[in-house]
Coordinates of C-alpha atoms and ligand atoms in Angstrom, one line a residue:
M819 CA 116.5 143.9 104.6
D820 CA 119.0 141.2 103.5
E821 CA 117.6 138.8 101.0
I822 CA 118.6 135.3 99.9
T823 CA 117.1 132.8 97.5
C824 CA 117.1 129.0 97.5
K825 CA 115.4 126.0 96.0
L826 CA 114.1 124.6 99.2
L827 CA 113.3 126.3 102.5
V828 CA 112.5 124.3 105.6
I829 CA 110.9 125.9 108.6
G830 CA 111.7 124.1 111.8
A831 CA 114.7 121.8 112.6
G832 CA 113.0 119.0 114.5
P833 CA 113.3 115.4 113.2
G834 CA 111.0 116.2 110.3
G835 CA 112.7 119.4 109.2
Y836 CA 116.4 118.5 109.8
V837 CA 116.0 115.1 108.0
C838 CA 114.3 116.8 105.1
A839 CA 117.1 119.4 104.8
I840 CA 119.9 116.8 105.1
R841 CA 118.4 114.6 102.4
A842 CA 117.8 117.7 100.2
G843 CA 121.4 118.7 100.7
Q844 CA 122.6 115.2 99.8
L845 CA 120.5 115.4 96.6
G846 CA 122.3 118.7 95.6
L847 CA 119.3 121.0 96.3
D848 CA 120.2 124.5 97.4
T849 CA 118.6 124.3 100.9
V850 CA 118.0 126.7 103.8
I851 CA 116.7 125.6 107.2
I852 CA 115.3 128.1 109.8
E853 CA 115.1 127.2 113.5
Q854 CA 114.0 129.5 116.3
G855 CA 115.2 127.3 119.1
K856 CA 117.7 124.5 119.2
L857 CA 118.5 122.1 116.4
G858 CA 116.7 118.8 116.9
G859 CA 113.3 120.2 117.8
S860 CA 111.0 118.9 120.6
C861 CA 112.3 115.3 120.1
L862 CA 115.9 116.0 120.8
N863 CA 115.6 118.8 123.3
V864 CA 112.5 118.2 125.4
G865 CA 111.0 115.0 124.1
C866 CA 112.1 111.5 123.0
I867 CA 115.8 111.7 124.0
P868 CA 115.5 113.6 127.4
S869 CA 112.5 111.4 128.5
K870 CA 114.3 108.2 127.7
A871 CA 117.4 109.4 129.6
I872 CA 115.3 110.2 132.7
I873 CA 113.4 106.9 132.3
H874 CA 116.7 105.0 132.3
V875 CA 117.9 106.8 135.4
A876 CA 114.7 105.9 137.1
E877 CA 115.0 102.2 136.1
E878 CA 118.6 102.1 137.5
F879 CA 117.3 103.7 140.7
A880 CA 114.5 101.1 140.9
V881 CA 117.0 98.3 140.7
L882 CA 119.0 99.7 143.5
S883 CA 115.8 100.4 145.6
S884 CA 114.7 96.8 145.1
A885 CA 118.1 95.5 146.2
A886 CA 117.9 97.8 149.3
S887 CA 114.5 96.6 150.1
G888 CA 116.0 93.2 151.0
K889 CA 113.4 91.5 148.8
S890 CA 115.6 91.0 145.7
V891 CA 114.9 87.4 144.4
M892 CA 118.3 87.6 142.6
G893 CA 120.1 88.0 146.0
L894 CA 121.2 91.6 145.4
T895 CA 121.6 93.8 148.4
A896 CA 122.4 97.5 148.6
S897 CA 122.1 100.3 151.2
A898 CA 119.4 102.9 150.7
P899 CA 120.2 104.6 147.4
T900 CA 119.8 108.3 146.9
I901 CA 119.2 110.3 143.7
D902 CA 120.8 113.6 142.8
L903 CA 118.2 114.6 140.2
A904 CA 120.1 117.8 139.2
K905 CA 123.1 115.6 138.4
A906 CA 121.0 113.2 136.4
V907 CA 119.4 116.1 134.5
G908 CA 123.0 117.3 133.8
W909 CA 123.8 113.9 132.3
K910 CA 120.7 114.2 130.2
D911 CA 121.6 117.7 129.1
D912 CA 125.0 116.6 128.0
I913 CA 123.5 113.9 125.8
V914 CA 121.2 116.5 124.3
R915 CA 124.1 118.9 123.7
R916 CA 126.1 116.2 121.9
L917 CA 123.2 115.4 119.7
N918 CA 122.5 119.1 119.0
G919 CA 126.1 119.4 117.8
G920 CA 125.6 116.2 115.7
V921 CA 122.6 117.6 113.9
G922 CA 124.4 120.9 113.2
G923 CA 127.4 118.9 111.8
L924 CA 125.2 116.7 109.6
L925 CA 123.4 119.8 108.2
R926 CA 126.7 121.5 107.4
K927 CA 128.1 118.4 105.8
A928 CA 125.1 118.3 103.5
R929 CA 125.8 122.0 102.7
V930 CA 122.5 123.2 104.2
K931 CA 122.4 126.9 105.3
I932 CA 121.2 127.2 108.8
L933 CA 119.4 130.4 109.9
H934 CA 118.6 131.0 113.6
G935 CA 115.4 132.9 114.2
H936 CA 111.6 133.0 114.0
A937 CA 110.2 132.5 110.5
R938 CA 107.0 134.1 109.2
F939 CA 105.4 133.8 105.8
E940 CA 105.0 136.9 103.6
D941 CA 103.5 134.8 100.8
G942 CA 103.8 131.2 99.7
K943 CA 107.3 131.6 98.4
T944 CA 108.7 134.3 100.8
V945 CA 109.5 134.0 104.5
V946 CA 111.0 136.7 106.8
V947 CA 113.3 135.5 109.5
E948 CA 113.9 137.6 112.7
T949 CA 117.5 136.8 113.5
E950 CA 119.6 138.2 116.3
T951 CA 121.2 140.5 113.9
G952 CA 118.1 141.7 112.1
S953 CA 115.5 140.6 109.6
Q954 CA 116.3 138.5 106.6
R955 CA 114.0 137.7 103.7
V956 CA 114.3 134.2 102.1
R957 CA 112.7 133.5 98.7
A958 CA 112.3 129.8 97.9
E959 CA 110.8 127.7 95.1
V960 CA 109.5 125.2 97.6
V961 CA 108.8 125.7 101.3
V962 CA 108.3 122.9 103.9
I963 CA 106.5 123.7 107.1
A964 CA 107.9 121.5 109.9
T965 CA 107.1 123.6 112.9
G966 CA 106.0 120.7 115.1
S967 CA 103.9 120.7 118.2
A968 CA 103.6 122.1 121.8
P969 CA 101.9 120.9 124.9
V970 CA 98.2 121.5 125.3
E971 CA 97.3 123.7 128.2
L972 CA 94.1 123.1 130.1
P973 CA 92.1 126.3 130.8
S974 CA 91.5 125.1 134.4
L975 CA 95.3 124.4 134.9
P976 CA 97.4 127.0 133.1
F977 CA 101.1 126.3 133.1
G978 CA 103.1 128.1 135.7
G979 CA 104.2 127.5 139.3
A980 CA 103.4 124.0 140.4
V981 CA 101.6 123.2 137.1
I982 CA 104.2 122.0 134.6
S983 CA 104.4 120.4 131.2
S984 CA 106.7 117.6 130.2
T985 CA 109.4 120.2 129.3
E986 CA 109.7 121.4 132.9
A987 CA 109.3 117.8 134.3
L988 CA 112.4 116.8 132.4
S989 CA 114.5 119.5 134.0
L990 CA 113.5 119.4 137.7
S991 CA 116.3 119.6 140.2
E992 CA 114.4 117.6 142.8
V993 CA 112.0 114.7 142.8
P994 CA 108.6 116.0 143.9
K995 CA 107.4 114.2 147.0
R996 CA 103.8 114.1 145.5
L997 CA 103.2 114.3 141.8
A998 CA 99.7 114.5 140.2
V999 CA 99.7 113.6 136.5
V1000 CA 96.8 114.8 134.5
G1001 CA 96.4 112.6 131.3
G1002 CA 97.3 109.0 131.3
G1003 CA 98.6 108.8 127.7
Y1004 CA 102.1 108.4 126.4
I1005 CA 103.9 111.2 128.3
G1006 CA 101.8 110.8 131.5
L1007 CA 102.5 107.1 131.7
E1008 CA 106.2 107.3 130.7
L1009 CA 107.1 110.1 133.1
G1010 CA 104.6 109.1 135.8
I1011 CA 106.2 105.7 136.1
A1012 CA 109.7 107.2 136.0
F1013 CA 108.9 109.6 138.9
A1014 CA 107.2 106.8 140.9
K1015 CA 110.4 104.8 140.6
L1016 CA 112.4 107.8 141.7
G1017 CA 110.3 107.9 144.9
A1018 CA 107.5 110.3 144.1
K1019 CA 104.0 109.5 145.3
V1020 CA 102.2 109.6 141.9
T1021 CA 98.5 110.0 141.3
M1022 CA 97.3 109.7 137.7
V1023 CA 94.1 111.4 136.5
E1024 CA 92.7 110.1 133.2
A1025 CA 89.5 111.3 131.7
L1026 CA 88.7 108.1 129.8
P1027 CA 87.8 104.8 131.4
R1028 CA 91.3 103.4 131.2
I1029 CA 94.9 104.4 130.8
L1030 CA 96.7 104.5 127.4
P1031 CA 93.4 104.3 125.5
L1032 CA 95.4 104.2 122.2
Y1033 CA 96.4 100.6 122.9
D1034 CA 94.1 97.6 123.5
E1035 CA 93.4 96.5 127.0
E1036 CA 95.4 93.2 126.6
L1037 CA 98.5 95.3 125.9
T1038 CA 98.0 97.8 128.7
A1039 CA 97.0 95.3 131.5
P1040 CA 100.7 94.5 132.4
V1041 CA 101.4 98.3 132.7
A1042 CA 98.3 98.7 134.9
R1043 CA 99.6 95.9 137.2
R1044 CA 103.1 97.6 137.4
L1045 CA 101.5 100.9 138.3
D1046 CA 99.8 99.1 141.2
E1047 CA 103.1 97.5 142.3
L1048 CA 104.8 101.0 142.2
G1049 CA 102.0 102.4 144.4
V1050 CA 100.7 104.7 141.7
E1051 CA 97.0 105.6 142.2
V1052 CA 95.1 105.7 138.9
L1053 CA 91.9 107.6 138.8
T1054 CA 90.0 106.9 135.5
G1055 CA 86.9 108.6 134.3
A1056 CA 88.3 111.6 136.2
T1057 CA 88.9 115.2 135.2
A1058 CA 91.1 117.8 136.7
Q1059 CA 89.2 120.9 137.8
G1060 CA 91.9 123.2 139.0
V1061 CA 94.4 124.0 141.7
Q1062 CA 93.2 124.5 145.2
A1063 CA 95.1 126.5 147.8
K1064 CA 98.0 124.8 149.6
G1065 CA 99.1 122.6 146.7
A1066 CA 96.1 120.4 146.0
L1067 CA 94.4 119.4 142.7
A1068 CA 90.7 119.3 142.6
V1069 CA 89.4 116.3 140.6
G1070 CA 86.0 115.4 139.4
T1071 CA 85.7 111.6 139.8
A1072 CA 83.5 109.0 138.1
D1073 CA 81.5 108.4 141.3
G1074 CA 80.6 112.1 141.4
Q1075 CA 82.2 112.5 144.9
G1076 CA 85.2 114.4 143.7
R1077 CA 88.7 114.2 145.2
R1078 CA 91.3 116.6 146.5
I1079 CA 94.8 115.4 145.6
A1080 CA 97.8 116.8 147.5
A1081 CA 100.5 117.6 145.0
D1082 CA 103.8 119.4 145.0
K1083 CA 103.8 119.4 141.2
I1084 CA 101.0 118.9 138.7
L1085 CA 102.2 117.5 135.4
V1086 CA 99.7 118.1 132.6
T1087 CA 100.0 115.7 129.7
V1088 CA 96.7 115.9 127.8
G1089 CA 98.1 115.9 124.3
R1090 CA 100.1 118.2 122.0
K1091 CA 98.8 120.9 119.5
P1092 CA 100.4 122.0 116.2
V1093 CA 102.6 125.1 116.2
T1094 CA 101.0 127.3 113.6
A1095 CA 100.6 130.6 115.5
D1096 CA 102.6 133.6 114.4
L1097 CA 103.7 131.9 111.3
G1098 CA 101.8 134.1 108.9
L1099 CA 99.6 131.2 107.7
E1100 CA 96.9 133.7 107.1
E1101 CA 99.0 134.9 104.1
L1102 CA 98.5 131.4 102.5
V1103 CA 95.5 129.5 101.5
L1104 CA 95.9 126.2 103.3
D1105 CA 93.2 123.6 103.9
M1106 CA 93.3 122.6 107.6
D1107 CA 92.3 119.4 109.3
G1108 CA 91.0 120.8 112.6
R1109 CA 94.1 122.6 113.9
F1110 CA 96.5 120.6 111.8
I1111 CA 97.7 121.4 108.3
R1112 CA 96.0 119.0 105.8
V1113 CA 98.4 117.2 103.5
D1114 CA 98.0 114.5 100.8
E1115 CA 100.1 111.3 100.3
R1116 CA 103.0 113.4 99.2
C1117 CA 102.8 115.8 102.1
Q1118 CA 101.7 118.5 99.7
T1119 CA 99.4 121.1 101.2
S1120 CA 96.5 122.7 99.3
M1121 CA 98.9 125.4 98.1
R1122 CA 101.3 124.5 95.3
G1123 CA 105.0 124.5 96.3
V1124 CA 104.1 124.4 100.1
Y1125 CA 104.6 121.1 101.9
A1126 CA 104.1 120.2 105.6
I1127 CA 105.5 117.3 107.6
G1128 CA 105.7 116.0 111.1
D1129 CA 103.5 116.9 114.1
V1130 CA 102.1 120.0 112.5
T1131 CA 100.2 117.6 110.1
G1132 CA 98.6 115.6 112.9
E1133 CA 98.6 112.0 114.4
P1134 CA 100.5 110.0 114.9
M1135 CA 102.8 112.6 116.4
L1136 CA 106.0 110.5 116.3
A1137 CA 109.5 111.4 115.5
H1138 CA 110.1 108.5 113.1
R1139 CA 107.0 109.5 111.1
A1140 CA 108.2 113.1 110.8
M1141 CA 111.6 111.8 109.6
A1142 CA 110.1 109.5 107.0
Q1143 CA 107.9 112.3 105.7
G1144 CA 110.9 114.7 105.6
E1145 CA 113.1 112.3 103.6
M1146 CA 110.2 111.6 101.2
V1147 CA 109.5 115.3 100.6
A1148 CA 113.2 116.1 99.9
E1149 CA 113.2 113.3 97.3
I1150 CA 109.9 114.6 95.8
V1151 CA 111.4 118.1 95.5
A1152 CA 114.4 116.6 93.8
G1153 CA 112.1 115.0 91.2
H1154 CA 111.9 111.4 92.5
P1155 CA 108.6 109.6 92.0
R1156 CA 107.7 109.2 95.8
A1157 CA 104.5 109.0 97.7
W1158 CA 103.6 107.7 101.2
D1159 CA 103.6 104.0 100.8
K1160 CA 104.4 102.7 104.3
R1161 CA 102.5 99.7 105.5
C1162 CA 102.9 100.7 109.2
I1163 CA 104.4 103.2 111.6
P1164 CA 105.5 101.3 114.6
A1165 CA 104.6 103.0 117.9
I1166 CA 106.3 102.3 121.3
C1167 CA 105.3 103.4 124.7
F1168 CA 108.4 103.4 127.0
T1169 CA 106.4 102.3 130.0
D1170 CA 107.3 99.5 132.4
P1171 CA 106.9 97.1 130.8
E1172 CA 107.3 98.6 127.3
I1173 CA 104.5 98.3 124.7
V1174 CA 105.1 98.1 120.9
S1175 CA 102.5 98.1 118.2
A1176 CA 103.1 97.8 114.5
G1177 CA 100.3 97.4 112.0
V1178 CA 96.8 96.4 112.9
S1179 CA 95.6 94.9 116.2
P1180 CA 93.1 92.0 116.2
E1181 CA 90.3 94.5 117.1
E1182 CA 91.2 96.8 114.2
A1183 CA 91.4 93.9 111.8
K1184 CA 88.1 92.6 112.8
A1185 CA 86.5 96.1 112.7
A1186 CA 87.8 96.3 109.1
G1187 CA 86.1 93.0 108.3
L1188 CA 89.3 91.1 107.8
N1189 CA 89.4 87.4 108.3
I1190 CA 92.4 86.9 110.5
K1191 CA 94.3 84.4 112.7
V1192 CA 96.2 85.5 115.8
G1193 CA 99.3 83.8 117.3
Q1194 CA 100.3 84.9 120.8
F1195 CA 103.3 83.7 122.8
P1196 CA 103.9 84.6 126.5
F1197 CA 107.3 85.8 127.8
A1198 CA 106.7 83.5 130.8
A1199 CA 107.7 80.7 128.4
N1200 CA 110.8 82.5 127.0
G1201 CA 114.1 81.7 128.7
R1202 CA 115.7 85.0 128.0
A1203 CA 112.8 86.9 129.5
M1204 CA 113.1 84.8 132.6
T1205 CA 116.8 85.6 132.9
L1206 CA 115.9 89.3 132.7
H1207 CA 113.2 88.8 135.4
G1208 CA 110.7 90.0 132.7
E1209 CA 108.2 87.2 132.5
Q1210 CA 105.3 89.6 132.2
G1211 CA 103.8 90.2 128.7
F1212 CA 103.7 88.5 125.3
V1213 CA 104.2 88.9 121.5
R1214 CA 101.1 88.8 119.3
V1215 CA 101.1 88.3 115.6
V1216 CA 98.0 89.1 113.5
A1217 CA 97.9 87.6 110.0
E1218 CA 95.4 87.2 107.1
A1219 CA 93.7 83.8 107.7
D1220 CA 94.0 82.6 104.1
R1221 CA 97.3 84.0 102.7
Q1222 CA 98.9 84.2 106.2
V1223 CA 100.4 87.6 105.4
V1224 CA 101.3 89.4 108.6
L1225 CA 99.2 92.5 109.1
G1226 CA 100.2 93.5 112.6
I1227 CA 102.6 92.6 115.5
Q1228 CA 102.2 93.8 119.0
A1229 CA 104.1 93.1 122.2
V1230 CA 104.3 94.1 125.8
G1231 CA 107.2 93.2 128.0
Q1232 CA 110.5 94.3 129.4
G1233 CA 112.9 95.5 126.6
V1234 CA 110.4 94.9 123.7
A1235 CA 111.1 98.4 122.2
E1236 CA 114.1 96.9 120.5
L1237 CA 111.9 94.3 118.8
S1238 CA 110.1 97.0 117.0
A1239 CA 112.6 96.9 114.1
A1240 CA 111.9 93.3 113.5
F1241 CA 108.1 93.9 113.7
G1242 CA 108.3 96.8 111.2
L1243 CA 110.5 95.0 108.8
A1244 CA 108.3 91.9 108.7
I1245 CA 105.2 94.0 107.9
E1246 CA 106.9 96.3 105.5
M1247 CA 108.4 93.3 103.5
G1248 CA 105.0 91.5 103.4
A1249 CA 106.3 88.6 105.5
T1250 CA 104.0 85.6 106.0
L1251 CA 103.7 83.6 109.2
Q1252 CA 105.9 81.0 107.6
D1253 CA 108.6 83.6 106.8
I1254 CA 108.9 84.5 110.4
A1255 CA 108.6 81.0 111.7
G1256 CA 111.2 79.7 109.2
A1257 CA 113.8 82.3 110.0
I1258 CA 116.3 81.2 112.7
H1259 CA 116.0 83.4 115.7
A1260 CA 119.1 83.4 117.9
H1261 CA 118.8 81.8 121.4
P1262 CA 118.3 83.0 124.1
T1263 CA 116.6 86.2 123.0
L1264 CA 113.3 87.9 123.4
G1265 CA 113.0 87.7 119.6
E1266 CA 112.3 84.0 119.8
A1267 CA 108.9 85.0 121.2
L1268 CA 108.2 86.5 117.8
Q1269 CA 109.1 83.3 116.0
E1270 CA 107.0 81.3 118.5
A1271 CA 104.0 83.6 118.1
A1272 CA 104.2 83.0 114.3
L1273 CA 104.4 79.3 114.9
K1274 CA 101.4 79.5 117.2
G1275 CA 99.5 81.2 114.4
L1276 CA 100.4 78.3 112.2
G1277 CA 99.1 75.9 114.9
H1278 CA 102.4 74.4 116.1
A1279 CA 104.3 76.5 118.6
L1280 CA 107.1 74.5 120.1
H1281 CA 107.6 75.9 123.6
I1282 CA 104.0 76.2 124.8
Ligands
FAD1783 P1 109.4 119.3 116.4 O1 110.3 118.3 116.9 O2 108.4 119.9 117.4 O3 110.3 120.5 115.8 C1 109.7 121.7 115.3 C2 110.7 122.7 115.3 O4 110.3 123.9 114.6 C3 111.1 123.2 116.7 O5 112.5 123.1 117.0 C4 110.6 124.7 116.8 O6 111.5 125.5 117.5 C5 110.7 125.0 115.3 N1 109.8 126.1 114.9 C6 108.4 126.2 115.2 N2 107.9 127.4 114.6 C7 109.0 128.0 114.1 C8 109.1 129.3 113.4 N3 108.0 130.0 113.1 N4 110.3 129.6 113.0 C9 111.4 128.9 113.2 N5 111.4 127.7 113.8 C10 110.2 127.3 114.2 N6 108.2 110.6 119.6 C11 108.7 109.3 119.3 O7 108.6 108.9 118.1 N7 109.2 108.6 120.3 C12 109.3 109.0 121.5 O8 109.9 108.3 122.4 C13 108.8 110.3 121.9 N8 108.9 110.8 123.1 C14 108.4 112.0 123.4 C15 108.5 112.5 124.7 C16 108.0 113.7 125.0 C17 108.1 114.2 126.4 C18 107.5 114.6 124.0 C19 107.0 115.9 124.3 C20 107.4 114.1 122.7 C21 107.8 112.8 122.4 N9 107.7 112.3 121.1 C22 108.2 111.0 120.8 C23 107.1 113.1 120.0 C24 108.2 113.7 119.1 O9 109.0 114.6 119.9 C25 107.6 114.5 118.0 O10 106.7 113.6 117.2 C26 108.6 115.0 117.0 O11 109.5 115.9 117.7 C27 108.0 115.8 115.9 O12 108.9 116.3 115.0 P2 108.7 117.6 114.2 O13 109.9 117.8 113.3 O14 107.4 117.5 113.5 O15 108.5 118.8 115.2
NAD1784 P1 98.3 111.5 124.6 O1 97.3 111.8 123.5 O2 99.2 110.3 124.4 O3 97.5 111.3 125.9 C1 96.7 112.3 126.5 C2 95.8 111.6 127.5 O4 95.2 112.7 128.3 C3 94.7 110.8 126.9 O5 94.7 109.5 127.5 C4 93.5 111.6 127.2 O6 92.3 110.8 127.3 C5 93.8 112.3 128.4 N1 93.1 113.6 128.7 C6 92.8 114.5 127.8 N2 92.2 115.6 128.4 C7 92.1 115.3 129.7 C8 91.7 115.9 130.9 N3 91.1 117.2 130.8 N4 91.8 115.3 132.1 C9 92.3 114.1 132.2 N5 92.8 113.4 131.1 C10 92.7 114.0 129.9 O7 99.1 112.8 124.8 P2 100.5 113.1 125.5 O8 100.8 112.0 126.5 O9 100.5 114.5 125.9 O10 101.6 113.0 124.3 C11 101.5 113.8 123.2 C12 102.0 113.1 122.0 O11 103.4 113.0 122.0 C13 101.5 111.7 121.8 O12 100.3 111.7 121.1 C14 102.6 111.0 121.1 O13 102.3 111.1 119.7 C15 103.8 111.8 121.4 N6 104.7 111.0 122.3 C16 105.2 109.8 121.9 C17 105.9 109.1 122.7 C18 106.5 107.8 122.3 O14 106.5 107.5 121.1 N7 107.0 106.9 123.1 C19 106.2 109.5 124.0 C20 105.7 110.7 124.4 C21 104.9 111.4 123.6

């Protein structure tokens, strides 16, 4: 068997792994990365990027459909639009292809050796890769596990046929006439809304009493209203029980009556699980956190010289968290004094309208016994939001009552995803309400709502 040695071996080239390898290469570490699929991992190939492309297609289609309905308040008219989903998927695939190439180029520029194949541990410092041309053994001083996550399958709804995961949903060649979505979390909501805009009759089945339970109800209420406008039926406190003959989903409902939902496709989005199977983890002595690999504040596992980053280490399963962990671990391996010291990991749900949350919510702050003040400003009073026909929603700032240091910022509204950078920066830099209120925010922008929310927290908002 061929054998190579290196300083750092990264298993998995998703956002966690490839960023770790690039940074390690930049720091002069002799680095190898192993990927069994395509460079970029779930995020680039079947996650963040493809879903946002399809969501954008759906949004464009919704604008045309609204114009064609003759009800456009902006005076737009159009004739009945059609969608060639196969072509839209082709456009999405082209974006993915370009980004795949980009990741490969960046890895090569950083002098990282890329091995294509499945990796399996022999011991804590040795991994065997099954490549197309045979087996290769890699010995490394340090190994980083960045194997990511995969969709959770429900025993009552195994994937196959009409039952699909987000991966298949992002590559359909036709819009299903009737789509049942099981799980009203991130993926269910993002894709359910997109397919509703593309013309599918969508029914959402969520086990808990409300959709997007990760976010507080004030933030999710505008999304619930939009679902209603789009004709999406939402069943909460409901559980999917299995497929019935002739394309129907059996659902146990809160009232005990049960429902039968006709569906051409059933999209199951009930969470993601870590990819740890067939990795040879039994050869190592790793402490686990449930199914996830337990790591400390340096992403070090319980075994010396073995680190883990990204989705395989648990929630929040977000690409930017994986990337930040990857960068940190590369620097630790290069000898830099690093540890996880982030104040927040902003989270965005790309629904309609979008939701952003950075830092703590009022509920979380109160539960932690913090004395806070909250400033909230509605987009109904923001000129730019009105010109975008996006008056729904608000920006909310949570600050310490005495020192006025900002602890959290949340927003719901059209286009608020792009405000997340300002929210994260303010919290990371320890900004106070005065810092935000005192910075000039260009007019007319949605960002002015952040400044006004801070002013509201100080007791003197100007435009409300
Ligand atoms: P992954 O991206 O899963 O990459 C792991 C890689 O390891 C894979 O390429 C896999 O092939 C490889 N691998 C696994 N085992 C082996 C092995 N034994 N040998 C070799 N290679 C192996 N996050 C966001 O922040 N924003 C979003 O908008 C967003 N949207 C999403 C939409 C969807 C539909 C989905 C499914 C996810 C979305 N996510 C989003 C989550 C995001 O994709 C993940 O958090 C992110 O990809 C995690 O990165 P990772 O590097 O930990 O793992
Ligand atoms: P999720 O955890 O966001 O939502 C799963 C939902 O399914 C929950 O609301 C849960 O109550 C519900 N559920 C669980 N079992 C059920 C059952 N048997 N019947 C009905 N409902 C059930 O999971 P997801 O939407 O699959 O997304 C997985 C992960 O991917 C997320 O946790 C997130 O970290 C990541 N992601 C992020 C983004 C983003 O950042 N914009 C987008 C998509 C995915």
